Short mmCIF file of C-alpha atoms and ligand atoms in Angstrom, two decimals:
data_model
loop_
_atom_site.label_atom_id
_atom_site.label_comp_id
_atom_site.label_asym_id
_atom_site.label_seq_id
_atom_site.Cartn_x
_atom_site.Cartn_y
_atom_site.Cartn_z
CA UNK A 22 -65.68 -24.38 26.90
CA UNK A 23 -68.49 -23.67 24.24
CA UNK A 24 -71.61 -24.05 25.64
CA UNK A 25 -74.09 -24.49 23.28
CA UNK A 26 -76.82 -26.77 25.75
CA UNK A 27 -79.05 -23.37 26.22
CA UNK A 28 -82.31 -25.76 25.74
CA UNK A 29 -81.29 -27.75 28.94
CA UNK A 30 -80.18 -24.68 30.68
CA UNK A 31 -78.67 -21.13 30.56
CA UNK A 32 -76.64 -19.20 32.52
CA UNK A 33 -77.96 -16.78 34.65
CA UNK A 34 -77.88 -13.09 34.15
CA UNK A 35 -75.98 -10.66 35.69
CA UNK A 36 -78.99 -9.02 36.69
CA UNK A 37 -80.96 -12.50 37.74
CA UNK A 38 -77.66 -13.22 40.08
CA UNK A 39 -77.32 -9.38 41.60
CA UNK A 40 -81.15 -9.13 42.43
CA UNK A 41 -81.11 -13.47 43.57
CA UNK A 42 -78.29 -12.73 45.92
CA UNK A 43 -78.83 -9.46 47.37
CA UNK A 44 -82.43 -10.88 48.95
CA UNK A 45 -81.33 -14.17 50.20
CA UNK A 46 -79.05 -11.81 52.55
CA UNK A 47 -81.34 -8.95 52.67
CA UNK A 48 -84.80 -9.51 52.80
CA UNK A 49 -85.25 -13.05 53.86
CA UNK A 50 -88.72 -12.35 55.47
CA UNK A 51 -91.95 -14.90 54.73
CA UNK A 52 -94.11 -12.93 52.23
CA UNK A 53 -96.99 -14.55 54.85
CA UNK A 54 -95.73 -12.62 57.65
CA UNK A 55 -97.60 -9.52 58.81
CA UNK A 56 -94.86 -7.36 59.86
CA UNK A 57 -92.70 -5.11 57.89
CA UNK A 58 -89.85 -7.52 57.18
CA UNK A 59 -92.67 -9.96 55.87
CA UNK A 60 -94.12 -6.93 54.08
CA UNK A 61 -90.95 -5.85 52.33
CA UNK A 62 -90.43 -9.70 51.01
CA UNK A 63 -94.05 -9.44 49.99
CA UNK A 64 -93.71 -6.31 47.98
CA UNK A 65 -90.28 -7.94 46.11
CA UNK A 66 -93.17 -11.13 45.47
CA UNK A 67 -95.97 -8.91 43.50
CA UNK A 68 -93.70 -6.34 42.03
CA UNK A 69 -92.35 -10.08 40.80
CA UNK A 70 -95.91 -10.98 39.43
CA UNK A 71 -96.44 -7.66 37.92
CA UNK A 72 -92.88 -7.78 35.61
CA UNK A 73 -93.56 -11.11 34.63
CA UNK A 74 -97.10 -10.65 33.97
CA UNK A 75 -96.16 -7.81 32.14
CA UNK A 76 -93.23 -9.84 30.29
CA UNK A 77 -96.45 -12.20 28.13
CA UNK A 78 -99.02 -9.19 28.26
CA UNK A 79 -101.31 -10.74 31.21
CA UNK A 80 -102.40 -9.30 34.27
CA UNK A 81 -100.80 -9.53 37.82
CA UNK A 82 -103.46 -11.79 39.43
CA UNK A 83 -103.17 -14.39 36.31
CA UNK A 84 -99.71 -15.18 37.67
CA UNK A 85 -98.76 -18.59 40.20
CA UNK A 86 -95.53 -19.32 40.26
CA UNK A 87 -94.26 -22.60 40.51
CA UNK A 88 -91.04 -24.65 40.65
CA UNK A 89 -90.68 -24.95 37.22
CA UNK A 90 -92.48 -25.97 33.75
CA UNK A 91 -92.75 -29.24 34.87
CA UNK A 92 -94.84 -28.26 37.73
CA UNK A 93 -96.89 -25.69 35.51
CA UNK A 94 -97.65 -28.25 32.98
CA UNK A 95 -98.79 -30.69 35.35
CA UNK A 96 -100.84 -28.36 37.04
CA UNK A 97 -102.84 -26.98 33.85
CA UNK A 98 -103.28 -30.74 32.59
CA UNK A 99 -104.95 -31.89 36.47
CA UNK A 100 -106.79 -29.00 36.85
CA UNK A 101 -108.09 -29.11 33.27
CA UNK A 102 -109.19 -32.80 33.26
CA UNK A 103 -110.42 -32.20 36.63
CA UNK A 104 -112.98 -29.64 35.61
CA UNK A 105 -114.33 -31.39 32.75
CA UNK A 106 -114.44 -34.59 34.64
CA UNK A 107 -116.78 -32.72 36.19
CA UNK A 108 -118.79 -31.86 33.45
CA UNK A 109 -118.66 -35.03 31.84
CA UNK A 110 -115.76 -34.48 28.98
CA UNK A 111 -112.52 -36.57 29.38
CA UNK A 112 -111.20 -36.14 26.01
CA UNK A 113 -107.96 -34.23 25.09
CA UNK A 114 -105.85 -33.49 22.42
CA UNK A 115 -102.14 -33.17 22.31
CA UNK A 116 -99.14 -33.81 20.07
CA UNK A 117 -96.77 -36.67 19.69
CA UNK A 118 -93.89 -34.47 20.60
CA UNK A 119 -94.60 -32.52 23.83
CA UNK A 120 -92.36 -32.58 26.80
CA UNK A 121 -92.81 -35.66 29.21
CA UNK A 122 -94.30 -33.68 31.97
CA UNK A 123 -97.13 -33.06 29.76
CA UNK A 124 -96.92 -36.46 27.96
CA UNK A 125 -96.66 -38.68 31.33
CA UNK A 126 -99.15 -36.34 32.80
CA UNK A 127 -102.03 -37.46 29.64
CA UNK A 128 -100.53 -40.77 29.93
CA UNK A 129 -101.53 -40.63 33.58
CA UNK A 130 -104.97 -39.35 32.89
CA UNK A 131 -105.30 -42.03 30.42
CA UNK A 132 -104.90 -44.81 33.02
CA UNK A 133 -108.21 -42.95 34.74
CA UNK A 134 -110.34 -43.60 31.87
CA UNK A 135 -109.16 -39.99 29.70
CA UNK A 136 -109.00 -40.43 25.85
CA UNK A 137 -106.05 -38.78 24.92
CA UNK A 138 -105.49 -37.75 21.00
CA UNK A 139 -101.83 -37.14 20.00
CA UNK A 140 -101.65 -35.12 16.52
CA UNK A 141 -99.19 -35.57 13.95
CA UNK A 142 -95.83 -33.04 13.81
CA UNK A 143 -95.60 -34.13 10.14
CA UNK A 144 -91.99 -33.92 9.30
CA UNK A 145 -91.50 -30.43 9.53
CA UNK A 146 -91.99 -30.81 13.17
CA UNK A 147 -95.16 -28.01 13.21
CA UNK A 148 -98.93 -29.19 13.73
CA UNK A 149 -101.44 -28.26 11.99
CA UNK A 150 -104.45 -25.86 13.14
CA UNK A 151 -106.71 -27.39 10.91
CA UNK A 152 -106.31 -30.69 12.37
CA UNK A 153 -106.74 -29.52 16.05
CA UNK A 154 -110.00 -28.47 15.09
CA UNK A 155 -110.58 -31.93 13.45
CA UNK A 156 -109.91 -33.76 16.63
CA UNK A 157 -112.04 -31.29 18.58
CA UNK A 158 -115.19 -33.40 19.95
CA UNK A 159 -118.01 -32.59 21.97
CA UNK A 160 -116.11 -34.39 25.00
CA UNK A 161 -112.65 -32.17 24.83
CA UNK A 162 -111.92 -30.63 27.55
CA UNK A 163 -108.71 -29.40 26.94
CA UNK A 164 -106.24 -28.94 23.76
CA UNK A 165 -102.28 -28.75 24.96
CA UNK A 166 -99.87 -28.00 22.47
CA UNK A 167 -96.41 -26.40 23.10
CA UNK A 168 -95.23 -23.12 21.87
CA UNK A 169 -92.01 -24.13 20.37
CA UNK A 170 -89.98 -27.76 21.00
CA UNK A 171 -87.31 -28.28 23.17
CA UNK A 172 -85.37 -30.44 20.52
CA UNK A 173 -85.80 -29.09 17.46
CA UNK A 174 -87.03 -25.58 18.11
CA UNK A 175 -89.95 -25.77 15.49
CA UNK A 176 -92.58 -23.18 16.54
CA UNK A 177 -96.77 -23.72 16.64
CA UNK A 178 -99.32 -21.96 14.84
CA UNK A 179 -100.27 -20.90 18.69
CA UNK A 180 -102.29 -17.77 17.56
CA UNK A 181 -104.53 -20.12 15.15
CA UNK A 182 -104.87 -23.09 17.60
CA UNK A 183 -106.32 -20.75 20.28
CA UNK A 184 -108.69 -19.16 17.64
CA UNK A 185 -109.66 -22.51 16.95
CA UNK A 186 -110.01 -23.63 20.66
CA UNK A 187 -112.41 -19.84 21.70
CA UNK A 188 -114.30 -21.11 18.61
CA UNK A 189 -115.50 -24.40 20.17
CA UNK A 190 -114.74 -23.35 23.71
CA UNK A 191 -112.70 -25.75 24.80
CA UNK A 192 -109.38 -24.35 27.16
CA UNK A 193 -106.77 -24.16 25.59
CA UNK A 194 -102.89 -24.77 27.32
CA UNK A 195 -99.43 -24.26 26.27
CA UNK A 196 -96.13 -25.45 27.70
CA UNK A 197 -93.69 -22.29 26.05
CA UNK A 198 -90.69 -23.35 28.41
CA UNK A 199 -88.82 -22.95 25.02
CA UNK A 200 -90.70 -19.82 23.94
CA UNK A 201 -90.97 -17.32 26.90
CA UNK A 202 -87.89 -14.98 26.80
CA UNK A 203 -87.09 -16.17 23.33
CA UNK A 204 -89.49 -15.31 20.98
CA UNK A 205 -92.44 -12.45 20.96
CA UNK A 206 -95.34 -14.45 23.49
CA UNK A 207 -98.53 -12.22 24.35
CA UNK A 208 -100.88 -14.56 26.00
CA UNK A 209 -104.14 -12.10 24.75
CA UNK A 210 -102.97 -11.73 20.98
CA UNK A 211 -102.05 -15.84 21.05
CA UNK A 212 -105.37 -16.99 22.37
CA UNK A 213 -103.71 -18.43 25.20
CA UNK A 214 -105.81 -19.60 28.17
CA UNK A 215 -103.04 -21.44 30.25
CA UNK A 216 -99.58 -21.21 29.83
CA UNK A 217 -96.26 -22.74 31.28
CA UNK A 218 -92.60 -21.13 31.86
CA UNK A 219 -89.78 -22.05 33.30
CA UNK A 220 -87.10 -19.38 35.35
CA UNK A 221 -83.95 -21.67 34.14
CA UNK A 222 -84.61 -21.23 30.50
CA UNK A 223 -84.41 -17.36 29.58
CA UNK A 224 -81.46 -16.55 32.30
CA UNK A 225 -83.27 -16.99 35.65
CA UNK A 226 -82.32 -19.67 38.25
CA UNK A 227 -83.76 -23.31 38.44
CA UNK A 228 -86.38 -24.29 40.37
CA UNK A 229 -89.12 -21.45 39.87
CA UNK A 230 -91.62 -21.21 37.07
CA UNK A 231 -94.56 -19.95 36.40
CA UNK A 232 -97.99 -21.06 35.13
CA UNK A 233 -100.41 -18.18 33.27
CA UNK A 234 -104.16 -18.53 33.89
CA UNK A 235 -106.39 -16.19 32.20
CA UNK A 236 -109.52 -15.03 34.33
CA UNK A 237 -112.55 -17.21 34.21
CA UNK A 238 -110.53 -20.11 33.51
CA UNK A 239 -110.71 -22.73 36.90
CA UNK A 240 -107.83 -23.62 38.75
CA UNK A 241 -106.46 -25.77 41.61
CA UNK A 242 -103.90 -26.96 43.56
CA UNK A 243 -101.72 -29.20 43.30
CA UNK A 244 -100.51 -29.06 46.68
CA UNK A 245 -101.77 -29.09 49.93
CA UNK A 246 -101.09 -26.51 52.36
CA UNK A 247 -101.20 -22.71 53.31
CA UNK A 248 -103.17 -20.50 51.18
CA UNK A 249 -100.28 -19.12 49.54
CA UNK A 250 -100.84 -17.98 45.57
CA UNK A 251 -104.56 -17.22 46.63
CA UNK A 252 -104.97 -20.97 47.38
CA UNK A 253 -103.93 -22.30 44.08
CA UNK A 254 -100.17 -22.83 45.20
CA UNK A 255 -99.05 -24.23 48.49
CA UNK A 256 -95.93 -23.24 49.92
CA UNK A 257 -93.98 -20.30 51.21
CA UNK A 258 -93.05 -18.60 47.81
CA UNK A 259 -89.02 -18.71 46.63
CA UNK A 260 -89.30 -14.91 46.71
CA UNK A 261 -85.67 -14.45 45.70
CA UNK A 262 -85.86 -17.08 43.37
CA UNK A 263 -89.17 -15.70 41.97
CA UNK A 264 -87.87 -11.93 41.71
CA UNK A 265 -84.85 -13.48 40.39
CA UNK A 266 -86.98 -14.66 37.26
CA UNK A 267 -88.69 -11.66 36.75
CA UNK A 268 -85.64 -9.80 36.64
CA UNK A 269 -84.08 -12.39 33.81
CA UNK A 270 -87.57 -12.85 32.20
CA UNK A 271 -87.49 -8.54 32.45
CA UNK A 272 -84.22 -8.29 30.10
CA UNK A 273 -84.77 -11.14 28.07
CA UNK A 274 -87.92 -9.70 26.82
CA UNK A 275 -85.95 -6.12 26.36
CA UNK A 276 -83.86 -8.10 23.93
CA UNK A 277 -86.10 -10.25 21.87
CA UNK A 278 -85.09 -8.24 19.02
CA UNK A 279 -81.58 -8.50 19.17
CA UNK A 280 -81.35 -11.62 20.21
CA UNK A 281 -83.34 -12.79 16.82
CA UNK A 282 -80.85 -10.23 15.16
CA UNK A 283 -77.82 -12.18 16.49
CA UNK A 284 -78.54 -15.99 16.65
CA UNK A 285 -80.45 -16.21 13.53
CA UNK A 286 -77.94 -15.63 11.28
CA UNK A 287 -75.36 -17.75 13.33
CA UNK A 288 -78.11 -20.80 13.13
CA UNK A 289 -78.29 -20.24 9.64
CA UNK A 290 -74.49 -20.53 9.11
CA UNK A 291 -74.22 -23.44 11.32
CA UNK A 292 -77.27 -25.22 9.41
CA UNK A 293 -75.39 -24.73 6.42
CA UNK A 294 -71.85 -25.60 7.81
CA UNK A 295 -73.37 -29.01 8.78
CA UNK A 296 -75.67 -29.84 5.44
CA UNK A 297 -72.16 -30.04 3.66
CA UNK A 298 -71.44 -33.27 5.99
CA UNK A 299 -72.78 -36.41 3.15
CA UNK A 300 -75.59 -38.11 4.39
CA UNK A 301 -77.21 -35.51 6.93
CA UNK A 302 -80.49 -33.53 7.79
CA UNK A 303 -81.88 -30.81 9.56
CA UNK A 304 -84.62 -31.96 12.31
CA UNK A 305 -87.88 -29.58 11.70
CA UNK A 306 -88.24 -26.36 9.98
CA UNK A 307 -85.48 -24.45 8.58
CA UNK A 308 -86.88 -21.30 8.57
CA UNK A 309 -90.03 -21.35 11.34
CA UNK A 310 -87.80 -22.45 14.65
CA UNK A 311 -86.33 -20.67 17.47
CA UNK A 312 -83.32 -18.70 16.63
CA UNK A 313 -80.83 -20.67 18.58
CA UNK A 314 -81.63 -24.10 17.96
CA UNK A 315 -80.04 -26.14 15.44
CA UNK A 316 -80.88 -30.25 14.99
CA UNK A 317 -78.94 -32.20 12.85
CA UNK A 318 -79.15 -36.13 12.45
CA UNK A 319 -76.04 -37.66 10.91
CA UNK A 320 -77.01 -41.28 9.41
CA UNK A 321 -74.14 -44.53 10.84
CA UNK A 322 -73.22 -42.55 13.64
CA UNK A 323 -74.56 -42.45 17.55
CA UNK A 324 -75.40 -39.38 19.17
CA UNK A 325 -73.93 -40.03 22.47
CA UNK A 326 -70.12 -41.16 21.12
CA UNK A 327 -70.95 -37.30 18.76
CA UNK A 328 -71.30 -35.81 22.24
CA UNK A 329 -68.18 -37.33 23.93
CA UNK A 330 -65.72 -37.01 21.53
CA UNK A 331 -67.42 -32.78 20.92
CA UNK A 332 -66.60 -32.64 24.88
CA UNK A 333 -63.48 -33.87 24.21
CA UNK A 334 -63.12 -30.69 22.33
CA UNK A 335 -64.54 -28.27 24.76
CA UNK A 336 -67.85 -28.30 23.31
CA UNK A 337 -71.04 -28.99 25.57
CA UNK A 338 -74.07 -29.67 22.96
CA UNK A 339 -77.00 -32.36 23.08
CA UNK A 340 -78.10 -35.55 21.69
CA UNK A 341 -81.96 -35.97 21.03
CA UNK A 342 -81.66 -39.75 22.08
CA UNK A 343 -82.41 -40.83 24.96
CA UNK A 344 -79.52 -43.01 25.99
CA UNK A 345 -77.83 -40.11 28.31
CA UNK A 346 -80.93 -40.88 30.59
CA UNK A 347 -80.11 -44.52 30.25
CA UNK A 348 -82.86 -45.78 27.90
CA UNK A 349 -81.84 -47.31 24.58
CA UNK A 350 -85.00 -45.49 23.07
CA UNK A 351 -84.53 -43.04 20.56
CA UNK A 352 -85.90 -39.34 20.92
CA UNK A 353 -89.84 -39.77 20.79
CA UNK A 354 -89.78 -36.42 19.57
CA UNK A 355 -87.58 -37.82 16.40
CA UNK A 356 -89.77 -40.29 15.98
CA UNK A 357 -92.67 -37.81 16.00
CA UNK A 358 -90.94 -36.07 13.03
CA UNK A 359 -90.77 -39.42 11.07
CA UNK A 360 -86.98 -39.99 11.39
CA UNK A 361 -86.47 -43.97 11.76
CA UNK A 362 -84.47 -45.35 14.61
CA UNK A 363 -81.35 -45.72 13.17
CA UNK A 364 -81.68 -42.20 12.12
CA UNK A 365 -82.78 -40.95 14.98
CA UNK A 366 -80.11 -42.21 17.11
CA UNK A 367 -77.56 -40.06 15.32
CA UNK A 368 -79.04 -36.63 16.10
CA UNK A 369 -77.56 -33.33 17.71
CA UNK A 370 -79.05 -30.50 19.27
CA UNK A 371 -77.16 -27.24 19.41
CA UNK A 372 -78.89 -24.57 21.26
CA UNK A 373 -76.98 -21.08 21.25
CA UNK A 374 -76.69 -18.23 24.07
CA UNK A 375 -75.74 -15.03 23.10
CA UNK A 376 -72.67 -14.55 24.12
CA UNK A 377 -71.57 -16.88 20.89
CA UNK A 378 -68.65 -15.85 18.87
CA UNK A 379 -68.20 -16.35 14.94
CA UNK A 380 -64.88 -17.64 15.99
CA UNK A 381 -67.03 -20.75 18.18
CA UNK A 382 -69.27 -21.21 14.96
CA UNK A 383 -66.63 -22.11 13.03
CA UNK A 384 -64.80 -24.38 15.58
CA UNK A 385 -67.94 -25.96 16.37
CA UNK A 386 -68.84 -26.71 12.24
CA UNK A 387 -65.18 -27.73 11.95
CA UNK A 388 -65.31 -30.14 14.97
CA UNK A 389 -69.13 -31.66 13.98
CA UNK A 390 -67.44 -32.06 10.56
CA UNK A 391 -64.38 -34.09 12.30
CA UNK A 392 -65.85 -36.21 14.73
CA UNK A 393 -68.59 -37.59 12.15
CA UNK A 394 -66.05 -38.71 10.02
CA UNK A 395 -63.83 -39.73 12.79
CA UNK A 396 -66.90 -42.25 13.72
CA UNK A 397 -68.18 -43.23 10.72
CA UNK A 398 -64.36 -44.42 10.21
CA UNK A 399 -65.04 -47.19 12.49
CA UNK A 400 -68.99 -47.72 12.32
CA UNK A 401 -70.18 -51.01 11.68
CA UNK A 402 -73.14 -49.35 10.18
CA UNK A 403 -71.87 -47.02 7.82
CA UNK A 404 -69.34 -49.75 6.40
CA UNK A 405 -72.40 -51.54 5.91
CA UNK A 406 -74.16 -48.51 3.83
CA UNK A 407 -71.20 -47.81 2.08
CA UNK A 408 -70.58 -51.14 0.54
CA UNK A 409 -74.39 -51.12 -0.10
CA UNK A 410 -75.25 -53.65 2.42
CA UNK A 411 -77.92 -51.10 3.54
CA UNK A 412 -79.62 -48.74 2.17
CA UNK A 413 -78.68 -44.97 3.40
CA UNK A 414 -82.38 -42.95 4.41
CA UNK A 415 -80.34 -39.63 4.36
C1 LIG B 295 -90.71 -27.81 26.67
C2 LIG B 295 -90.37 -28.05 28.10
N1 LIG B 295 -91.35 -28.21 29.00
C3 LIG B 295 -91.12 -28.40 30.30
C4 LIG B 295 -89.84 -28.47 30.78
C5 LIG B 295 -89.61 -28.68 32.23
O1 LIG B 295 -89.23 -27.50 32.85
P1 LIG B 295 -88.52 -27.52 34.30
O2 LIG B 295 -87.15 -28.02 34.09
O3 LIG B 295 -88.55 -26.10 34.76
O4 LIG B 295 -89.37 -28.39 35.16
C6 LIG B 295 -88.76 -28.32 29.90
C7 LIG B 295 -87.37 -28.44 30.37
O5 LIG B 295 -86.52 -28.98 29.71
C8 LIG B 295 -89.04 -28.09 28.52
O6 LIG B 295 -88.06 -27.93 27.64
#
């Protein structure tokens, strides 16, 4: 099988799996507990903190970890609308095109009386710093924008959003699920006040995250419980889990270079291998995305048949839509780009791992290029735009 799904989920590392295993035999001991066996589980927990804090250039006692982004994200969002609640601001701004645990989390806060402004992607799938300092009011409390998008990879002026946020001192949070252990993140030089990561993502195991927040900045729980992460996470910590991140995040972030050395070329051929198929287009940026993701809609076509008949062949990739998660509605982040439903409903993600050979890029071209034909062979719509019934948008 080619596995090219590394947006949902990657493997783990050697190194994540050796140092994950090794303490759910070894040292199995609470981090709470006073003895030596708690000690020893304790010291794996903040030698944990220190390699990740290190990992995004922040300082040990900025770290909580968490079970995942989604947990992260929700946390920043409460805890920021909590505070200015407080102090009488319950405006934020956002983006069309974030992740749903930050978009039903403003969705929520909406329903208790939050304004909520969404900014445009534009069609290039990047927002605009300019125009988060437009939408900045005297009532924002908080400005959340994600590093880089879990569909189509397009990365954020970060660095010039969080200038832009210090300016008019509102806090400023990103979700960089997609970004940590992929591209270069340094929470001082991007202005970052909060930030969100997820284990699963960069070679670490599900279930444990971790959420960044720079001193000063307030914080709470969104648990009840023990007093575990200083008070701001309840729950006796997933220490081999945790380390387990640390030691993915650790490697991932030794790499950074040659991982942009390897997959950026491969995206580039792929891009190009699929732009020969009639009627297509690249989702986003070409140039200003992640290295490994590639987004392609293909117009009288539906993603989820694409994805079937590419299993068939032994290759696991994405659709944008949707449907998978049994709702007809077309990827909102699609639809954030511009990309009409239709459109949108033909889309597919690949998102590459390293260990991709040039052998897989061409199967995988050759196969996208077969499989679109094979359905537009028998698709109602495309019979339509080619006797010029409809009119193609691609
Ligand atoms: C951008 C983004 N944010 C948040 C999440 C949620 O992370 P987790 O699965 O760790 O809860 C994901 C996962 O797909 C993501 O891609």
């Amino acid at each position: 099988m080619i596995y090219v799904d590394n947006a949902a989920t990657t493997k783990m590392s050697e190194a994540a799996i050796r140092t994950f295993t090794d303490l759910i035999r070894d040292t199995y001991g609470n981090p709470s507990s006073l003895y030596e066996f708690g000690q020893q589980a304790k010291d794996v927990l903040e030698q944990a903190r220190r390699d990740v804090a290190e990992a995004i250039g922040a300082q040990p006692n900025e770290i909580i970890f968490t079970s995942g982004g989604s947990e992260a994200d929700n946390q920043a969002i409460m805890s920021a609308a909590k505070i200015g609640e407080i102090r009488g601001k319950k405006h934020i701004v956002s983006t069309a095109f974030e992740h749903h645990a930050v978009l039903h989390t403003l969705n929520k806060l909406k329903k208790q009386g939050f304004e909520i402004t969404l900014l445009d992607v534009h069609e290039n799938g990047i927002v605009n710093a300019a125009e988060v300092e437009a939408a900045i009011r005297e009532d924002t409390c908080l400005v959340t924008i994600m590093y880089a998008n879990n569909e189509i990879g397009t990365i954020q002026p970060i660095k010039e959003i969080g200038e832009v946020c210090r300016k008019h001192n509102v806090t400023f949070h990103t979700d960089a699920v997609q970004a940590v252990g992929h591209i270069k993140v340094n929470v001082i030089e991007d202005n970052i006040d909060m930030l969100s990561a997820s284990g699963h993502k960069f070679h670490g195991p599900k279930g444990v995250g971790f959420l960044y927040v720079k001193k000063g900045v307030g914080i709470f729980s969104l648990i009840e419980g023990g007093a575990q992460e200083k008070g701001k996470r309840a729950g006796t910590e997933n220490v081999p889990g945790i380390a387990s991140m640390a030691a993915a995040l650790k490697e991932s972030v030794a790499n950074l270079d040659a991982y942009k050395a390897k997959l950026t070329p491969v995206r580039d051929r792929i891009i190009k291998g699929l732009s020969e198929i009639p009627h297509s287009a690249l989702n986003g940026d070409a140039n200003n995305r992640v290295p490994s993701n590639v987004n392609y809609c293909f117009e009288g076509i539906e993603g989820e048949s694409l994805l079937l008949l590419l299993d068939d062949k032994g290759i696991a990739a994405s659709s944008g839509s949707a449907c998978t998660s049994g709702s007809l509605d077309p990827s909102h982040v699609l639809l954030a780009i511009g990309r009409v439903h239709d459109v949108a409903h033909g889309s597919l993600r690949i998102s590459l791992g390293e260990d991709i050979t040039d052998e897989d890029v061409e199967y995988i071209i050759k196969s996208v290029k077969e499989v679109v034909e094979y359905l537009r062979g028998f698709s109602p719509v495309w019979r339509d735009l080619v006797a010029g019934k409809r009119d193609f948008i691609l």
